[in-house]
CSV table of C-alpha atoms and ligand atoms in Angstrom, one decimal:
chain,number,residue,atom,x,y,z
A,4,MET,CA,6.7,-1.5,-90.1
A,5,ALA,CA,7.6,-0.3,-86.6
A,6,LEU,CA,8.3,2.9,-84.9
A,7,ILE,CA,11.7,2.7,-83.2
A,8,VAL,CA,13.6,5.2,-81.1
A,9,GLN,CA,17.3,4.7,-81.2
A,10,LYS,CA,19.5,6.5,-78.6
A,11,TYR,CA,23.2,6.9,-79.2
A,12,GLY,CA,25.5,7.8,-76.3
A,13,GLY,CA,28.6,10.0,-76.3
A,14,THR,CA,31.1,7.4,-77.6
A,15,SER,CA,28.8,6.5,-80.4
A,16,VAL,CA,28.9,10.1,-81.7
A,17,ALA,CA,32.5,10.8,-80.7
A,18,ASN,CA,33.6,11.8,-84.2
A,19,PRO,CA,32.3,12.2,-87.7
A,20,GLU,CA,33.2,8.7,-88.7
A,21,ARG,CA,31.1,7.2,-85.8
A,22,ILE,CA,28.3,9.6,-86.7
A,23,ARG,CA,28.4,8.3,-90.3
A,24,ASN,CA,28.4,4.8,-89.0
A,25,LEU,CA,25.3,5.6,-86.9
A,26,ALA,CA,23.6,7.1,-90.0
A,27,GLY,CA,24.4,3.9,-91.9
A,28,ARG,CA,22.5,1.9,-89.3
A,29,VAL,CA,19.6,4.3,-89.3
A,30,ALA,CA,19.5,4.0,-93.2
A,31,ARG,CA,19.3,0.2,-93.0
A,32,TYR,CA,16.4,0.4,-90.5
A,33,LYS,CA,14.7,3.0,-92.7
A,34,ALA,CA,15.1,0.8,-95.8
A,35,MET,CA,13.3,-2.0,-93.9
A,36,GLY,CA,10.3,0.4,-93.8
A,37,HIS,CA,10.6,1.5,-90.1
A,38,LYS,CA,9.9,5.0,-88.8
A,39,ILE,CA,13.0,6.1,-86.9
A,40,VAL,CA,13.5,8.7,-84.2
A,41,VAL,CA,17.2,9.2,-83.2
A,42,VAL,CA,18.2,10.7,-79.9
A,43,VAL,CA,21.9,11.6,-79.5
A,44,SER,CA,24.2,12.6,-76.6
A,45,ALA,CA,27.0,15.1,-76.9
A,46,MET,CA,30.3,13.9,-78.2
A,47,SER,CA,32.1,12.0,-75.4
A,48,GLY,CA,34.0,14.3,-73.1
A,49,GLU,CA,32.1,17.3,-74.3
A,50,THR,CA,29.7,17.7,-71.4
A,51,ASN,CA,32.6,17.5,-69.0
A,52,ARG,CA,34.5,20.0,-71.0
A,53,LEU,CA,31.6,22.4,-70.9
A,54,ILE,CA,31.1,22.0,-67.1
A,55,ASN,CA,34.8,22.6,-66.5
A,56,LEU,CA,34.7,25.8,-68.7
A,57,ALA,CA,31.8,27.0,-66.6
A,58,LYS,CA,33.7,26.3,-63.4
A,59,GLU,CA,36.7,28.3,-64.7
A,60,ILE,CA,34.4,31.4,-64.7
A,61,MET,CA,32.4,30.5,-61.5
A,62,PRO,CA,33.6,27.7,-59.3
A,63,ASP,CA,30.0,26.8,-58.2
A,64,PRO,CA,28.2,27.8,-61.4
A,65,ASP,CA,24.8,29.4,-61.5
A,66,PRO,CA,22.6,26.4,-62.5
A,67,ARG,CA,20.5,28.2,-65.1
A,68,GLU,CA,23.6,29.4,-66.9
A,69,LEU,CA,25.3,26.1,-66.5
A,70,ASP,CA,22.3,24.4,-68.3
A,71,MET,CA,22.5,27.0,-71.0
A,72,MET,CA,26.1,26.0,-71.6
A,73,VAL,CA,26.0,22.2,-71.3
A,74,SER,CA,23.0,21.8,-73.4
A,75,THR,CA,25.0,23.0,-76.4
A,76,GLY,CA,26.9,19.7,-76.7
A,77,GLU,CA,23.8,17.9,-77.9
A,78,GLN,CA,22.9,20.7,-80.3
A,79,VAL,CA,26.1,20.1,-82.2
A,80,THR,CA,25.5,16.3,-82.6
A,81,ILE,CA,21.9,16.6,-83.7
A,82,GLY,CA,23.0,18.8,-86.5
A,83,MET,CA,25.9,16.5,-87.4
A,84,THR,CA,23.6,13.4,-87.3
A,85,ALA,CA,21.0,15.0,-89.6
A,86,LEU,CA,23.8,16.1,-92.0
A,87,ALA,CA,25.2,12.5,-92.1
A,88,LEU,CA,21.7,11.2,-92.9
A,89,ILE,CA,21.1,13.8,-95.6
A,90,GLU,CA,24.4,12.9,-97.1
A,91,LEU,CA,23.1,9.4,-97.5
A,92,GLY,CA,20.0,10.7,-99.3
A,93,ILE,CA,17.7,10.3,-96.3
A,94,LYS,CA,15.3,13.0,-95.3
A,95,ALA,CA,16.2,14.1,-91.8
A,96,LYS,CA,15.4,17.0,-89.4
A,97,SER,CA,17.0,17.8,-86.1
A,98,TYR,CA,15.3,19.3,-83.1
A,99,THR,CA,16.5,20.7,-79.7
A,100,GLY,CA,14.5,19.8,-76.6
A,101,ALA,CA,12.9,23.2,-76.6
A,102,GLN,CA,11.9,22.9,-80.3
A,103,VAL,CA,10.2,19.6,-79.7
A,104,LYS,CA,8.8,21.0,-76.5
A,105,ILE,CA,10.1,18.5,-74.0
A,106,LEU,CA,8.5,20.3,-71.1
A,107,THR,CA,10.3,19.9,-67.7
A,108,ASP,CA,10.2,21.3,-64.2
A,109,ASP,CA,12.6,24.1,-63.4
A,110,ALA,CA,15.1,22.0,-61.4
A,111,TYR,CA,18.1,23.1,-63.4
A,112,THR,CA,20.8,20.3,-63.9
A,113,LYS,CA,18.4,17.6,-62.8
A,114,ALA,CA,15.1,18.5,-64.3
A,115,ARG,CA,12.3,16.0,-64.7
A,116,ILE,CA,10.3,15.6,-67.9
A,117,LEU,CA,6.6,16.6,-67.4
A,118,ASN,CA,5.3,16.3,-70.9
A,119,ILE,CA,6.4,15.9,-74.5
A,120,ASP,CA,4.6,17.5,-77.5
A,121,GLU,CA,4.8,14.7,-80.0
A,122,HIS,CA,2.8,16.4,-82.7
A,123,ASN,CA,5.6,17.7,-84.9
A,124,ILE,CA,7.6,14.5,-84.7
A,125,LYS,CA,4.6,12.4,-85.7
A,126,GLN,CA,4.0,14.7,-88.7
A,127,ASP,CA,7.6,14.5,-89.8
A,128,LEU,CA,7.6,10.7,-89.5
A,129,ASP,CA,4.5,10.6,-91.6
A,130,ASP,CA,6.2,12.8,-94.1
A,131,GLY,CA,9.1,10.3,-94.4
A,132,TYR,CA,11.7,12.1,-92.2
A,133,VAL,CA,14.1,10.6,-89.7
A,134,VAL,CA,13.7,12.9,-86.7
A,135,VAL,CA,16.9,13.6,-84.7
A,136,VAL,CA,16.3,14.9,-81.1
A,137,ALA,CA,18.8,16.3,-78.7
A,138,GLY,CA,19.1,14.2,-75.6
A,139,PHE,CA,19.5,15.4,-72.0
A,140,GLN,CA,17.7,18.7,-72.5
A,141,GLY,CA,14.3,20.3,-72.1
A,142,VAL,CA,12.6,23.5,-71.5
A,143,ASP,CA,10.6,24.7,-68.5
A,144,ALA,CA,7.2,26.4,-68.5
A,145,LYS,CA,8.9,29.8,-68.7
A,146,GLY,CA,11.0,28.9,-71.7
A,147,ASN,CA,14.3,28.4,-69.8
A,148,ILE,CA,16.6,25.6,-71.1
A,149,THR,CA,17.0,22.8,-68.5
A,150,THR,CA,19.1,19.6,-68.5
A,151,LEU,CA,18.0,16.2,-67.1
A,152,GLY,CA,21.1,15.1,-65.1
A,153,ARG,CA,24.2,13.2,-66.2
A,154,GLY,CA,23.3,10.4,-68.5
A,155,GLY,CA,20.0,12.1,-69.2
A,156,SER,CA,19.9,11.2,-72.9
A,157,ASP,CA,18.7,7.8,-72.0
A,158,THR,CA,15.7,9.4,-70.4
A,159,THR,CA,15.0,11.5,-73.4
A,160,GLY,CA,15.1,8.4,-75.5
A,161,VAL,CA,12.7,6.4,-73.4
A,162,ALA,CA,10.4,9.3,-72.7
A,163,LEU,CA,10.1,9.9,-76.4
A,164,ALA,CA,9.4,6.2,-77.0
A,165,ALA,CA,6.6,6.4,-74.4
A,166,ALA,CA,5.1,9.6,-75.8
A,167,LEU,CA,5.2,8.3,-79.4
A,168,LYS,CA,4.0,4.8,-78.3
A,169,ALA,CA,7.1,3.4,-80.1
A,170,ASP,CA,7.4,-0.3,-80.6
A,171,GLU,CA,10.9,-0.4,-79.2
A,172,CYS,CA,13.5,1.9,-77.7
A,173,GLN,CA,17.1,0.8,-78.5
A,174,ILE,CA,19.9,2.2,-76.4
A,175,TYR,CA,23.2,2.0,-78.4
A,176,THR,CA,26.3,2.3,-76.3
A,177,ASP,CA,29.9,1.2,-76.1
A,178,VAL,CA,29.1,-2.2,-74.5
A,179,ASP,CA,26.9,-4.9,-76.1
A,180,GLY,CA,24.4,-5.0,-73.3
A,181,VAL,CA,23.9,-5.0,-69.6
A,182,TYR,CA,26.5,-7.0,-67.7
A,183,THR,CA,26.6,-8.7,-64.3
A,184,THR,CA,28.7,-5.7,-63.3
A,185,ASP,CA,30.7,-3.0,-65.0
A,186,PRO,CA,33.0,-4.9,-67.4
A,187,ARG,CA,35.6,-2.1,-67.0
A,188,VAL,CA,36.1,-3.2,-63.4
A,189,VAL,CA,35.5,-6.9,-63.7
A,190,PRO,CA,36.7,-8.2,-67.2
A,191,GLU,CA,35.1,-11.6,-66.4
A,192,ALA,CA,31.6,-9.9,-66.2
A,193,ARG,CA,29.0,-11.7,-68.3
A,194,ARG,CA,26.4,-10.1,-70.6
A,195,LEU,CA,22.8,-10.8,-69.6
A,196,SER,CA,20.5,-11.6,-72.5
A,197,LYS,CA,17.6,-10.2,-70.4
A,198,ILE,CA,17.1,-8.7,-67.0
A,199,THR,CA,13.9,-7.9,-65.2
A,200,PHE,CA,12.7,-4.3,-65.1
A,201,GLU,CA,12.9,-4.3,-61.3
A,202,GLU,CA,16.5,-5.5,-61.2
A,203,MET,CA,17.5,-2.9,-63.8
A,204,LEU,CA,15.8,-0.2,-61.7
A,205,GLU,CA,17.8,-1.3,-58.7
A,206,LEU,CA,21.1,-1.6,-60.6
A,207,ALA,CA,20.6,1.9,-62.1
A,208,SER,CA,19.6,3.4,-58.8
A,209,GLN,CA,22.6,1.9,-57.2
A,210,GLY,CA,25.0,3.4,-59.7
A,211,SER,CA,25.2,1.2,-62.9
A,212,LYS,CA,25.4,4.1,-65.3
A,213,VAL,CA,24.6,1.9,-68.4
A,214,LEU,CA,21.1,3.3,-68.0
A,215,GLN,CA,20.0,6.5,-66.2
A,216,ILE,CA,17.6,5.5,-63.5
A,217,ARG,CA,14.8,7.9,-64.8
A,218,SER,CA,14.9,6.1,-68.1
A,219,VAL,CA,14.2,2.8,-66.4
A,220,GLU,CA,11.4,4.4,-64.4
A,221,PHE,CA,9.8,5.7,-67.6
A,222,ALA,CA,10.2,2.3,-69.2
A,223,GLY,CA,8.4,0.8,-66.3
A,224,LYS,CA,5.6,3.3,-66.1
A,225,TYR,CA,4.8,3.2,-69.8
A,226,LYS,CA,5.8,-0.4,-70.5
A,227,VAL,CA,8.4,0.7,-73.1
A,228,LYS,CA,10.2,-2.2,-74.7
A,229,LEU,CA,13.8,-1.3,-73.9
A,230,ARG,CA,16.9,-2.9,-75.3
A,231,VAL,CA,20.6,-2.1,-74.7
A,232,LEU,CA,22.9,-2.7,-77.7
A,233,SER,CA,26.4,-2.0,-79.0
A,234,SER,CA,26.8,0.7,-81.5
A,235,PHE,CA,30.1,-0.8,-82.6
A,236,GLN,CA,28.7,-4.1,-83.9
A,237,ASP,CA,25.8,-5.0,-86.1
A,238,GLU,CA,25.3,-8.5,-84.7
A,239,GLY,CA,23.8,-9.4,-81.3
A,240,ASP,CA,20.6,-9.0,-79.5
A,241,GLY,CA,22.0,-7.0,-76.5
A,242,THR,CA,20.0,-7.1,-73.3
A,243,LEU,CA,16.2,-6.9,-73.2
A,244,ILE,CA,14.6,-5.3,-70.1
A,245,THR,CA,11.7,-7.6,-69.4
A,246,PHE,CA,8.5,-7.0,-67.4
A,247,GLU,CA,7.9,-10.7,-66.5
A,248,GLU,CA,9.7,-12.5,-63.8
A,249,GLU,CA,10.5,-16.0,-64.9
A,250,ASN,CA,9.9,-18.9,-62.6
A,251,ASN,CA,13.1,-20.4,-63.6
A,252,MET,CA,15.0,-22.6,-61.1
A,253,GLU,CA,18.2,-21.8,-62.9
A,254,GLN,CA,17.7,-18.2,-62.5
A,255,PRO,CA,20.7,-17.0,-60.4
A,256,ILE,CA,20.0,-15.5,-57.0
A,257,ILE,CA,22.1,-12.5,-57.7
A,258,SER,CA,21.8,-10.9,-61.2
A,259,GLY,CA,24.2,-8.1,-60.9
A,260,ILE,CA,26.5,-5.9,-58.8
A,261,ALA,CA,26.3,-2.1,-59.0
A,262,PHE,CA,28.6,0.4,-57.4
A,263,ASN,CA,28.8,4.1,-56.9
A,264,ARG,CA,31.6,6.5,-56.0
A,265,ASP,CA,29.4,9.6,-56.1
A,266,GLU,CA,28.1,9.7,-52.6
A,267,ALA,CA,29.4,11.3,-49.4
A,268,LYS,CA,28.5,10.6,-45.9
A,269,ILE,CA,27.3,13.1,-43.3
A,270,THR,CA,27.2,12.4,-39.6
A,271,VAL,CA,25.4,14.5,-37.0
A,272,LEU,CA,26.8,13.4,-33.6
A,273,GLY,CA,25.3,13.7,-30.2
A,274,VAL,CA,21.7,14.5,-31.1
A,275,PRO,CA,19.1,14.4,-28.4
A,276,ASP,CA,16.9,11.4,-28.8
A,277,ARG,CA,13.4,12.9,-29.2
A,278,PRO,CA,10.5,12.9,-31.7
A,279,GLY,CA,11.0,15.2,-34.7
A,280,ILE,CA,14.8,15.1,-34.8
A,281,ALA,CA,15.0,13.3,-38.1
A,282,TYR,CA,12.6,15.8,-39.6
A,283,GLN,CA,14.6,18.8,-38.2
A,284,ILE,CA,17.8,17.5,-39.7
A,285,LEU,CA,16.5,16.4,-43.1
A,286,GLY,CA,13.7,19.0,-43.6
A,287,PRO,CA,16.1,21.8,-44.4
A,288,ILE,CA,18.2,19.5,-46.6
A,289,ALA,CA,15.1,18.5,-48.6
A,290,GLU,CA,14.0,22.2,-48.9
A,291,ALA,CA,17.4,22.9,-50.5
A,292,ASN,CA,16.6,20.2,-53.1
A,293,VAL,CA,19.5,18.0,-52.0
A,294,ASP,CA,18.7,14.3,-52.5
A,295,VAL,CA,19.4,11.9,-49.6
A,296,ASP,CA,20.0,8.3,-50.2
A,297,MET,CA,20.9,6.0,-47.2
A,298,ILE,CA,20.0,7.0,-43.6
A,299,ILE,CA,20.9,5.4,-40.3
A,300,GLN,CA,20.4,6.4,-36.7
A,301,ASN,CA,22.0,4.8,-33.6
A,302,THR,CA,21.2,5.5,-30.0
A,303,GLY,CA,24.3,5.5,-27.7
A,304,ALA,CA,24.5,4.5,-24.1
A,305,ASP,CA,24.3,8.2,-23.0
A,306,GLY,CA,20.9,8.4,-24.7
A,307,THR,CA,21.9,10.7,-27.5
A,308,THR,CA,21.8,9.5,-31.1
A,309,ASP,CA,24.2,9.7,-34.1
A,310,PHE,CA,22.4,10.4,-37.3
A,311,THR,CA,24.2,9.5,-40.6
A,312,PHE,CA,23.0,9.9,-44.2
A,313,THR,CA,24.5,10.1,-47.6
A,314,VAL,CA,24.1,12.7,-50.4
A,315,HIS,CA,25.8,13.3,-53.7
A,316,LYS,CA,29.4,14.3,-53.4
A,317,ASN,CA,28.7,17.5,-55.2
A,318,GLU,CA,26.2,18.5,-52.6
A,319,MET,CA,28.2,17.5,-49.4
A,320,ASN,CA,29.4,21.0,-48.7
A,321,LYS,CA,26.0,22.6,-49.4
A,322,ALA,CA,24.4,20.1,-47.0
A,323,LEU,CA,27.1,20.6,-44.3
A,324,GLY,CA,26.6,24.4,-44.6
A,325,ILE,CA,22.9,24.1,-44.1
A,326,LEU,CA,23.3,21.8,-41.1
A,327,ARG,CA,25.9,24.0,-39.4
A,328,ASP,CA,24.1,27.2,-40.1
A,329,LYS,CA,20.5,26.3,-39.5
A,330,VAL,CA,20.3,23.0,-37.6
A,331,GLN,CA,23.2,22.3,-35.3
A,332,GLY,CA,22.5,25.1,-32.7
A,333,HIS,CA,18.8,24.5,-33.0
A,334,ILE,CA,18.8,20.9,-32.1
A,335,GLY,CA,22.0,21.0,-29.9
A,336,ALA,CA,24.1,18.5,-31.9
A,337,ARG,CA,27.7,18.1,-30.7
A,338,GLU,CA,29.4,17.7,-34.0
A,339,ILE,CA,28.8,17.5,-37.7
A,340,ASN,CA,31.2,15.7,-40.0
A,341,GLY,CA,31.4,15.0,-43.8
A,342,ASP,CA,33.3,12.1,-45.5
A,343,ASP,CA,33.6,11.9,-49.2
A,344,LYS,CA,36.0,9.0,-49.3
A,345,ILE,CA,33.3,6.4,-49.4
A,346,ALA,CA,31.8,4.1,-52.0
A,347,LYS,CA,28.7,2.0,-52.1
A,348,VAL,CA,28.5,-1.5,-53.4
A,349,SER,CA,25.1,-3.3,-54.0
A,350,ILE,CA,24.2,-6.8,-55.0
A,351,VAL,CA,20.8,-7.1,-56.8
A,352,GLY,CA,18.6,-10.0,-57.7
A,353,VAL,CA,15.0,-11.0,-57.7
A,354,GLY,CA,16.2,-14.5,-56.5
A,355,MET,CA,16.8,-12.9,-53.0
A,356,ARG,CA,13.1,-13.1,-52.4
A,357,SER,CA,13.2,-16.8,-52.3
A,358,HIS,CA,16.6,-17.4,-50.7
A,359,VAL,CA,18.0,-16.7,-47.3
A,360,GLY,CA,21.5,-16.1,-46.2
A,361,ILE,CA,22.5,-13.8,-49.0
A,362,ALA,CA,23.3,-10.9,-46.7
A,363,SER,CA,25.5,-13.1,-44.5
A,364,GLN,CA,27.3,-14.4,-47.5
A,365,MET,CA,28.0,-10.9,-48.7
A,366,PHE,CA,29.2,-9.7,-45.3
A,367,ARG,CA,31.4,-12.8,-44.8
A,368,THR,CA,33.0,-12.3,-48.2
A,369,LEU,CA,33.9,-8.7,-47.3
A,370,ALA,CA,35.0,-9.6,-43.8
A,371,GLU,CA,37.4,-12.2,-45.2
A,372,GLU,CA,39.2,-9.4,-47.1
A,373,GLY,CA,39.2,-7.1,-44.0
A,374,ILE,CA,36.8,-4.7,-45.6
A,375,ASN,CA,34.8,-2.7,-43.0
A,376,ILE,CA,31.1,-2.0,-43.6
A,377,GLN,CA,30.1,1.5,-42.6
A,378,MET,CA,26.4,1.5,-43.5
A,379,ILE,CA,23.9,-1.1,-44.8
A,380,SER,CA,20.6,-0.7,-46.6
A,381,THR,CA,18.4,-3.4,-48.0
A,382,SER,CA,15.3,-3.8,-50.2
A,383,GLU,CA,13.5,-7.0,-51.1
A,384,ILE,CA,15.9,-7.5,-54.0
A,385,LYS,CA,19.0,-5.6,-53.0
A,386,ILE,CA,21.7,-5.3,-50.3
A,387,ALA,CA,23.9,-2.2,-50.4
A,388,VAL,CA,26.9,-1.4,-48.2
A,389,VAL,CA,29.0,1.7,-47.8
A,390,ILE,CA,32.7,1.0,-47.5
A,391,ASP,CA,36.0,3.0,-47.7
A,392,GLU,CA,36.4,4.0,-51.4
A,393,LYS,CA,39.9,2.5,-51.6
A,394,TYR,CA,38.4,-1.0,-51.3
A,395,LEU,CA,35.7,-0.5,-53.9
A,396,GLU,CA,37.2,-2.4,-56.9
A,397,LEU,CA,38.4,-5.2,-54.6
A,398,ALA,CA,34.9,-5.5,-53.1
A,399,VAL,CA,33.2,-5.7,-56.5
A,400,ARG,CA,35.6,-8.4,-57.8
A,401,ILE,CA,35.4,-10.7,-54.7
A,402,LEU,CA,31.6,-10.4,-54.6
A,403,HIS,CA,31.4,-11.1,-58.3
A,404,LYS,CA,33.4,-14.3,-57.7
A,405,ALA,CA,31.6,-15.3,-54.5
A,406,PHE,CA,28.2,-15.1,-56.2
A,407,GLU,CA,29.5,-17.0,-59.2
A,408,LEU,CA,28.6,-14.4,-61.7
A,409,GLU,CA,31.6,-14.9,-64.1
A,410,GLU,CA,31.5,-16.2,-67.6
A,411,ALA,CA,31.1,-20.0,-67.4
B,506,LIG,P1,26.7,6.2,-73.2
B,506,LIG,O1,27.7,7.4,-73.4
B,506,LIG,O2,26.5,5.4,-74.4
B,506,LIG,O3,25.4,6.7,-72.5
B,506,LIG,P2,27.7,5.3,-70.6
B,506,LIG,O4,29.2,5.5,-70.4
B,506,LIG,O5,26.7,6.3,-70.0
B,506,LIG,O6,27.5,5.3,-72.2
B,506,LIG,O7,27.3,3.9,-70.2
B,506,LIG,C1,28.0,2.7,-70.7
B,506,LIG,C2,29.0,2.3,-69.7
B,506,LIG,O8,28.4,1.8,-68.5
B,506,LIG,C3,29.9,1.1,-70.1
B,506,LIG,O9,31.0,1.5,-70.8
B,506,LIG,C4,30.3,0.5,-68.8
B,506,LIG,O10,31.6,0.9,-68.4
B,506,LIG,C5,29.3,1.1,-67.8
B,506,LIG,N1,28.6,0.1,-67.0
B,506,LIG,C6,28.4,0.1,-65.6
B,506,LIG,N2,27.7,-0.9,-65.2
B,506,LIG,C7,27.5,-1.7,-66.3
B,506,LIG,C8,26.8,-2.9,-66.4
B,506,LIG,N3,26.3,-3.6,-65.4
B,506,LIG,N4,26.7,-3.4,-67.7
B,506,LIG,C9,27.2,-2.8,-68.7
B,506,LIG,N5,27.9,-1.6,-68.6
B,506,LIG,C10,28.0,-1.0,-67.4
B,507,LIG,N1,25.8,14.4,-72.5
B,507,LIG,C1,25.2,14.2,-71.2
B,507,LIG,C2,26.2,13.6,-70.2
B,507,LIG,O1,27.3,13.5,-70.5
B,507,LIG,C3,24.0,13.3,-71.3
B,507,LIG,C4,24.2,11.9,-71.8
B,507,LIG,O2,25.3,11.6,-72.3
B,507,LIG,O3,23.3,11.1,-71.6
B,507,LIG,O4,25.8,13.4,-69.1
B,508,LIG,MG1,25.0,7.2,-70.6
């Protein structure tokens, strides 16, 4: 007998029929004697619908009230899921994040889980219930409803698995595992039967939305056994996220390609080249809780520097406003520009540690198609480039081919 957390994404709960299908799977696991906790997302499209509704009232919605609204999507599906289970004669109980007490910080729309009170869930499981928990939401120390960022139900699932010391966390979605890249962009993409935790962390951080990055971080920190599976088929082992790196000569150098259309580039031109400048530029950005991803700085012949960094597209205007109001005059920068027509493509693989020439192969492949590279960043197992967004799909396809990632 095992304790299993099963998380179902938006397409897996898109209508009553799919919810009944989900309940059928849960019933089969229950019949095998397992204890099951189910985490569900809102019906697909619902979170977007709620965000758009909020924006109709207030173009830049107050974050507390936005979370109040968008968290309702999951409250509907937990009730529906519990009903579908009860209809099958299975004892089931649904809980919102606040009812469980999934305690988060107070960073509305991107809150972090601080603690989970697992007491009631454990009691219910011992009493024979299937427990259904709303993904994506929590509650801060003052009782305000918070949400965990887009795709956050994955994190609810893995965090619950960690808190309950579950034997496995299964992420059910609309693909049957983690692929070499998004199969919607490259139909020749190949499913990976396993992937190392480190690679999954890089892919998620670089934009593969199959798993939210924080869910992978939780899995790593608490060594949660994590598997991505299809909710549309009962066969198949999906993709297992492993913690051991195999010493396998046949291990490909590159395991996957991630991409991201969500970033915007900000350039501060003509900044005096002196100590403290990076801090003066990025300090106020950090204080405003805007996350910065890539950063580069170049010194020109005239001794001034150009400072470029990327932020989420949604936060570009906020960051530009802060720089123009508080920073530009103060440091004497000549000009500040924003560009949201960019995209980032990243190749990821632990094999990079033991092979040279991967970056040059990537740059050559892009150059051959005339794709200009605007920014580069690397880690031990990743090379990421920023390019014009209009070349994104082309870049992913040619890199997928160049690194021989297709189905054999
Ligand atoms: P859910 O609603 O179940 O959470 P998501 O839409 O968040 O589902 O994530 C699944 C989607 O992630 C897939 O439909 C696929 O288009 C996309 N995706 C991006 N990169 C990958 C990848 N490397 N492997 C599999 N799917 C990927
Ligand atoms: N419903 C939320 C979203 O659309 C959370 C999730 O699906 O994981 O982002
Ligand atoms: Mg998702």
